[in-house]
Coordinates of N, CA and C in Angstrom, one line a residue:
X841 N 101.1 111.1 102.1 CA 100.7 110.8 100.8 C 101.9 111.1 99.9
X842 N 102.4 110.2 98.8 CA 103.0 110.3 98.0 C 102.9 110.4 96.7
X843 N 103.4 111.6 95.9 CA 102.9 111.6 94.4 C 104.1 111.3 93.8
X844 N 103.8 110.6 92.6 CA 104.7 110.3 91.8 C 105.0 111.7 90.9
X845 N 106.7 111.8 91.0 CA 107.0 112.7 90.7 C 107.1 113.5 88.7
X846 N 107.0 111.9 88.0 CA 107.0 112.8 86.2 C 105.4 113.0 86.3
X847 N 104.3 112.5 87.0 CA 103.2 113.3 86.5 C 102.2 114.2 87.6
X848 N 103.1 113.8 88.5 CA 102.7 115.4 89.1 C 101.4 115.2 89.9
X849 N 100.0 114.4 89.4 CA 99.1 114.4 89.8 C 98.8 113.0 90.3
X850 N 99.4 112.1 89.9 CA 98.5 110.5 89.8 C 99.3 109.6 91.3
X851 N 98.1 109.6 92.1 CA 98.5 109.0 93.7 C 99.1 107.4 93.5
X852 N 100.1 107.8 94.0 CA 101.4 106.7 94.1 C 100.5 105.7 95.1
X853 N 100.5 105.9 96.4 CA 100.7 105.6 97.6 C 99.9 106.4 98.9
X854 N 99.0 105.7 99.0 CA 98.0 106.4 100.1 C 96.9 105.2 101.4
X855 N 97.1 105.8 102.7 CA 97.1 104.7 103.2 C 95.6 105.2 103.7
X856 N 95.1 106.3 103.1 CA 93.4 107.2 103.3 C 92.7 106.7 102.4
X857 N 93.0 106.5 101.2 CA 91.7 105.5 100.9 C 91.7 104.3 100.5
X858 N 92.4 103.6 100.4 CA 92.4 101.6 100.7 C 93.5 101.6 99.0
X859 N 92.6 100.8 97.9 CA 92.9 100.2 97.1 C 92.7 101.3 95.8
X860 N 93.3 101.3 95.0 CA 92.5 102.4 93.8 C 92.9 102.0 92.5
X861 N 91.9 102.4 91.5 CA 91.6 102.0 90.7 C 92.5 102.0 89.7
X862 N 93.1 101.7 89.0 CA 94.4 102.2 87.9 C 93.8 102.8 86.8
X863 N 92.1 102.6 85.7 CA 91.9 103.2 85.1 C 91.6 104.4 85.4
X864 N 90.7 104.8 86.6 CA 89.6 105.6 87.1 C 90.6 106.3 87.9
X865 N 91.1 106.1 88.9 CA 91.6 106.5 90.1 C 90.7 106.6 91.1
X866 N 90.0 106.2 91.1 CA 89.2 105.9 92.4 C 89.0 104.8 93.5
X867 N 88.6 104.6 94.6 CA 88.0 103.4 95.3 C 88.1 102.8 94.6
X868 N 88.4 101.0 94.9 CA 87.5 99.9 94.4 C 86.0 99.8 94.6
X869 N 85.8 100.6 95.3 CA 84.6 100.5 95.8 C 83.7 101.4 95.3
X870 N 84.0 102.3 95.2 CA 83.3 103.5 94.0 C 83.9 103.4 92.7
X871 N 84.4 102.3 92.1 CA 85.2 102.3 91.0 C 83.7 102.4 89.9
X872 N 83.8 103.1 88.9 CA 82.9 103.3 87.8 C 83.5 102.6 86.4
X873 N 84.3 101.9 86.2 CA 85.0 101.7 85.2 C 84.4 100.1 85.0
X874 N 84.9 99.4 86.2 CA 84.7 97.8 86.5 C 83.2 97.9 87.1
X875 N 82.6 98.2 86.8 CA 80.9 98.5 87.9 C 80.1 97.6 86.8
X876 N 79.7 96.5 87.2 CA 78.8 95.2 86.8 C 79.8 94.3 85.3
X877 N 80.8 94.5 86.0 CA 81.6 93.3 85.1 C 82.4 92.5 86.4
X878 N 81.8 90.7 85.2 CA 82.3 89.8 85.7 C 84.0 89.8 85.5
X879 N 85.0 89.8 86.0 CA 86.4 89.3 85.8 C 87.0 88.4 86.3
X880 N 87.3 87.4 85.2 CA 87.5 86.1 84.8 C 89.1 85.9 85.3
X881 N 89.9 85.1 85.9 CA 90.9 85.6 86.4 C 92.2 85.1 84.8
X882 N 91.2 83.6 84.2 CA 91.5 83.1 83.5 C 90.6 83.1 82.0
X883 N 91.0 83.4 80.7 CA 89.2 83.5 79.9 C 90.3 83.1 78.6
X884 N 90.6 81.9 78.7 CA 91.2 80.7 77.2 C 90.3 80.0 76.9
X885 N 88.8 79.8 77.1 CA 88.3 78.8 76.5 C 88.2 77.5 77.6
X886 N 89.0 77.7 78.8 CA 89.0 76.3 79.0 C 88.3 76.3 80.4
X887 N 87.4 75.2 80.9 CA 86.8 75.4 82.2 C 87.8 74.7 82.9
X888 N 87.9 75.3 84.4 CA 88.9 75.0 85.2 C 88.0 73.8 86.8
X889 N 88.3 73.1 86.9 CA 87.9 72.4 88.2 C 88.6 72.3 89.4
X890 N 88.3 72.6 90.5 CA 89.4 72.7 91.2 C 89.1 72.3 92.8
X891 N 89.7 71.9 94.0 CA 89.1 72.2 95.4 C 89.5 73.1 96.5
X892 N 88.7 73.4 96.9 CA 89.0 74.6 98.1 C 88.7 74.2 98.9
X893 N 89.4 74.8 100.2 CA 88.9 75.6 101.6 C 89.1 76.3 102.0
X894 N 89.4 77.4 101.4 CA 89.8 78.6 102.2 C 89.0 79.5 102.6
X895 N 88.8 79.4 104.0 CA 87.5 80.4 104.6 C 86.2 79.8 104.6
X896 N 86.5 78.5 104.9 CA 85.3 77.6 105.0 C 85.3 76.7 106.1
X897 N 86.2 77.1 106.8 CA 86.5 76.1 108.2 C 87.0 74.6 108.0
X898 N 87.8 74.4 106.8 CA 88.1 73.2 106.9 C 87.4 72.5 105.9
X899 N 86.1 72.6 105.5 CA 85.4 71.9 104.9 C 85.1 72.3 103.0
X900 N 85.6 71.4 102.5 CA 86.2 71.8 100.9 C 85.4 71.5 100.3
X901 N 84.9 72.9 99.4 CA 83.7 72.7 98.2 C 84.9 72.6 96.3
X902 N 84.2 72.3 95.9 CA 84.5 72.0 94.1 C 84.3 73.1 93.5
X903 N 85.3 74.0 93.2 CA 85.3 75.2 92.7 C 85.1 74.9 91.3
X904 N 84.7 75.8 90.2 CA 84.4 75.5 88.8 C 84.6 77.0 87.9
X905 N 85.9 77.6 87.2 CA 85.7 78.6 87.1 C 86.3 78.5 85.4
X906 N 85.5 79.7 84.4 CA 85.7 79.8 83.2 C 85.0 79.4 82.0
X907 N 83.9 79.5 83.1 CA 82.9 79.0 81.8 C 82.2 80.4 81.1
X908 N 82.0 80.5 80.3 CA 81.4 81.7 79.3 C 80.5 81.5 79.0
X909 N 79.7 82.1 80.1 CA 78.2 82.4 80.6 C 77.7 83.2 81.7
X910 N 77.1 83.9 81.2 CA 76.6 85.0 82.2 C 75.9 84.9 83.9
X911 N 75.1 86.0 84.1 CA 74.8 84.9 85.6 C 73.3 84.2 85.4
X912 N 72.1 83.9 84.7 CA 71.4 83.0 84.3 C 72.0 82.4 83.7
X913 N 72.5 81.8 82.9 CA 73.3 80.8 82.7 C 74.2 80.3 83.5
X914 N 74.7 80.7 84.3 CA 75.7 80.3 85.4 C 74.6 79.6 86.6
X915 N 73.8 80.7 86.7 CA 73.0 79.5 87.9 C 71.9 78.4 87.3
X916 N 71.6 78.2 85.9 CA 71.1 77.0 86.0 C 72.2 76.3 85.2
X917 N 73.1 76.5 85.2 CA 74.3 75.4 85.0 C 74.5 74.8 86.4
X918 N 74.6 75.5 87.2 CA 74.9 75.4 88.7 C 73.6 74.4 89.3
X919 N 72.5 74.3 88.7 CA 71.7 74.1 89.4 C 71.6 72.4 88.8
X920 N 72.2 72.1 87.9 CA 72.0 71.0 86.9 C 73.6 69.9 87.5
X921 N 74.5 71.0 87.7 CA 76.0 69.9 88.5 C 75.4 69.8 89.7
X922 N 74.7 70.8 90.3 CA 74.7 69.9 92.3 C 73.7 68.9 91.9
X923 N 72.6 68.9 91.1 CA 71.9 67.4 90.8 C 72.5 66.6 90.6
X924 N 73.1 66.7 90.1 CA 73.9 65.5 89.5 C 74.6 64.7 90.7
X925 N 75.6 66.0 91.3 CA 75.7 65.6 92.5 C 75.5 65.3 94.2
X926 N 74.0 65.7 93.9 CA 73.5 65.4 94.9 C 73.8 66.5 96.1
X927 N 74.1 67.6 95.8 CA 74.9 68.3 97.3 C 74.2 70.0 96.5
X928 N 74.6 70.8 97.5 CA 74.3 72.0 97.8 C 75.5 72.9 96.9
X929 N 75.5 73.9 96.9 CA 76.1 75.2 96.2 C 75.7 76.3 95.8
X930 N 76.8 76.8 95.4 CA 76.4 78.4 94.7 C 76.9 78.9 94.1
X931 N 76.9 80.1 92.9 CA 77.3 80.6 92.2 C 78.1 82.4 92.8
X932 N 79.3 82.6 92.9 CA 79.6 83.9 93.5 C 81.0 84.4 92.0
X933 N 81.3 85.5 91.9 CA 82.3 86.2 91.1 C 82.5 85.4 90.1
X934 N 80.9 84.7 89.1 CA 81.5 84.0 87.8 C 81.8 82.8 88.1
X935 N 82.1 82.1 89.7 CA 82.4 80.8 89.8 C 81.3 80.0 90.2
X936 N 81.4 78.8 89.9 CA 80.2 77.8 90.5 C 81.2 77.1 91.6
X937 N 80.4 77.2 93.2 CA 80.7 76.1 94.1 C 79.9 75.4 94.6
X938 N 80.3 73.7 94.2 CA 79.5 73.1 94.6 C 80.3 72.1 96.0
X939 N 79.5 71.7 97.0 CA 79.9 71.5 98.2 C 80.5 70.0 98.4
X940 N 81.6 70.0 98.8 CA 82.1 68.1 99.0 C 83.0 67.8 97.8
X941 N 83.6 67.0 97.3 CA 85.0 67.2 96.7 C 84.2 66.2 95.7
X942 N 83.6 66.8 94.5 CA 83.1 66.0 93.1 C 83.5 66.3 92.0
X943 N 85.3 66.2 91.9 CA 85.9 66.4 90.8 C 85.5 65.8 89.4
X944 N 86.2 64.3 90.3 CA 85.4 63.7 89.1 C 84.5 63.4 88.1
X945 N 83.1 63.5 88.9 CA 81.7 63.5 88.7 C 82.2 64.6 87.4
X946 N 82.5 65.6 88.0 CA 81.8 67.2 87.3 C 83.1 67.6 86.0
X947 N 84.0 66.8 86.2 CA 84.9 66.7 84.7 C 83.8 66.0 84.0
X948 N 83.9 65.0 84.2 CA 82.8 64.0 83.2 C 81.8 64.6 82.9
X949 N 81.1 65.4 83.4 CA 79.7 65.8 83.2 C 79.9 66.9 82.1
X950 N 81.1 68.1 82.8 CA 81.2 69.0 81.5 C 81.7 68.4 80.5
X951 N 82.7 67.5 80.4 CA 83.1 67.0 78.8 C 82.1 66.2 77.9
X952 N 81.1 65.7 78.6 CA 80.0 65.5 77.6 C 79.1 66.5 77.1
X953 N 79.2 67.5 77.8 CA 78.4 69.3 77.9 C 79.5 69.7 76.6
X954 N 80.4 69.4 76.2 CA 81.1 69.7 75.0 C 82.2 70.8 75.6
X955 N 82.3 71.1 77.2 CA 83.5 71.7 77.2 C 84.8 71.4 77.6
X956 N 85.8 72.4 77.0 CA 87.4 71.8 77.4 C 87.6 71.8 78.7
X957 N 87.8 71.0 79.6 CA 87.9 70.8 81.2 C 89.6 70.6 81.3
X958 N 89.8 71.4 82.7 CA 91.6 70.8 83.3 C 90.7 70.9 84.5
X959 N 91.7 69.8 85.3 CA 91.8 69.9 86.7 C 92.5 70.9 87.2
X960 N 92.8 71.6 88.1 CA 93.6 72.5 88.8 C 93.7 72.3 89.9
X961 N 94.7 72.9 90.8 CA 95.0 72.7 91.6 C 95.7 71.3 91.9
X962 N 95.4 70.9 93.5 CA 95.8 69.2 93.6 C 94.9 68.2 93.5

């Protein structure tokens, strides 16, 4: 274990308990600071669209992140784009995924929903 030497107390560097918290000093996992908050990676106002596969075996769902709405609001938002598009999803860390590559559909859909949309990613 390594302490940082001007304060004497505050763990530099420890391979005993994983990740730690920068406010709290604790686990991420017992962290009391961040405990039932969503964090937004991005929060300007603008909804992001995007596609993935990572950790999906190959198979790429329609990420949707930045919208400013809680999680009832998030899942019947979520439940109103897979209608639309016809496919399956879910809502995890604030994001909506919906399943199969419906970029376009789902720009169109939020900019008539009144919000600012970017594509991201490729």
């Amino acid at each position: 274990m390594v302490r940082h030497k001007d304060r004497g107390t505050r763990l530099v560097y420890s391979t005993q308990d994983g990740r730690i918290c920068p406010r709290c000093n604790k686990q991420f996992t017992h962290c009391l600071c961040g405990k039932n908050q969503i964090r937004h990676a991005i929060d300007d106002g603008v909804v992001r669209i995007g596609r993935s596969t990572k950790g999906r075996k190959g198979k790429g769902v329609t990420t949707i992140s930045g919208i400013p709405a809680d999680g009832e609001g998030l899942k019947s938002l979520a439940k109103k784009l897979k209608q639309k598009c016809g496919s399956g999803g879910t809502v995890k860390d604030g994001t909506i995924e919906i399943q199969g590559d419906h970029r376009d559909v789902l720009v169109a859909e939020l900019k008539a929903m009144g919000y600012r949309v970017k594509r991201s990613g490729g």
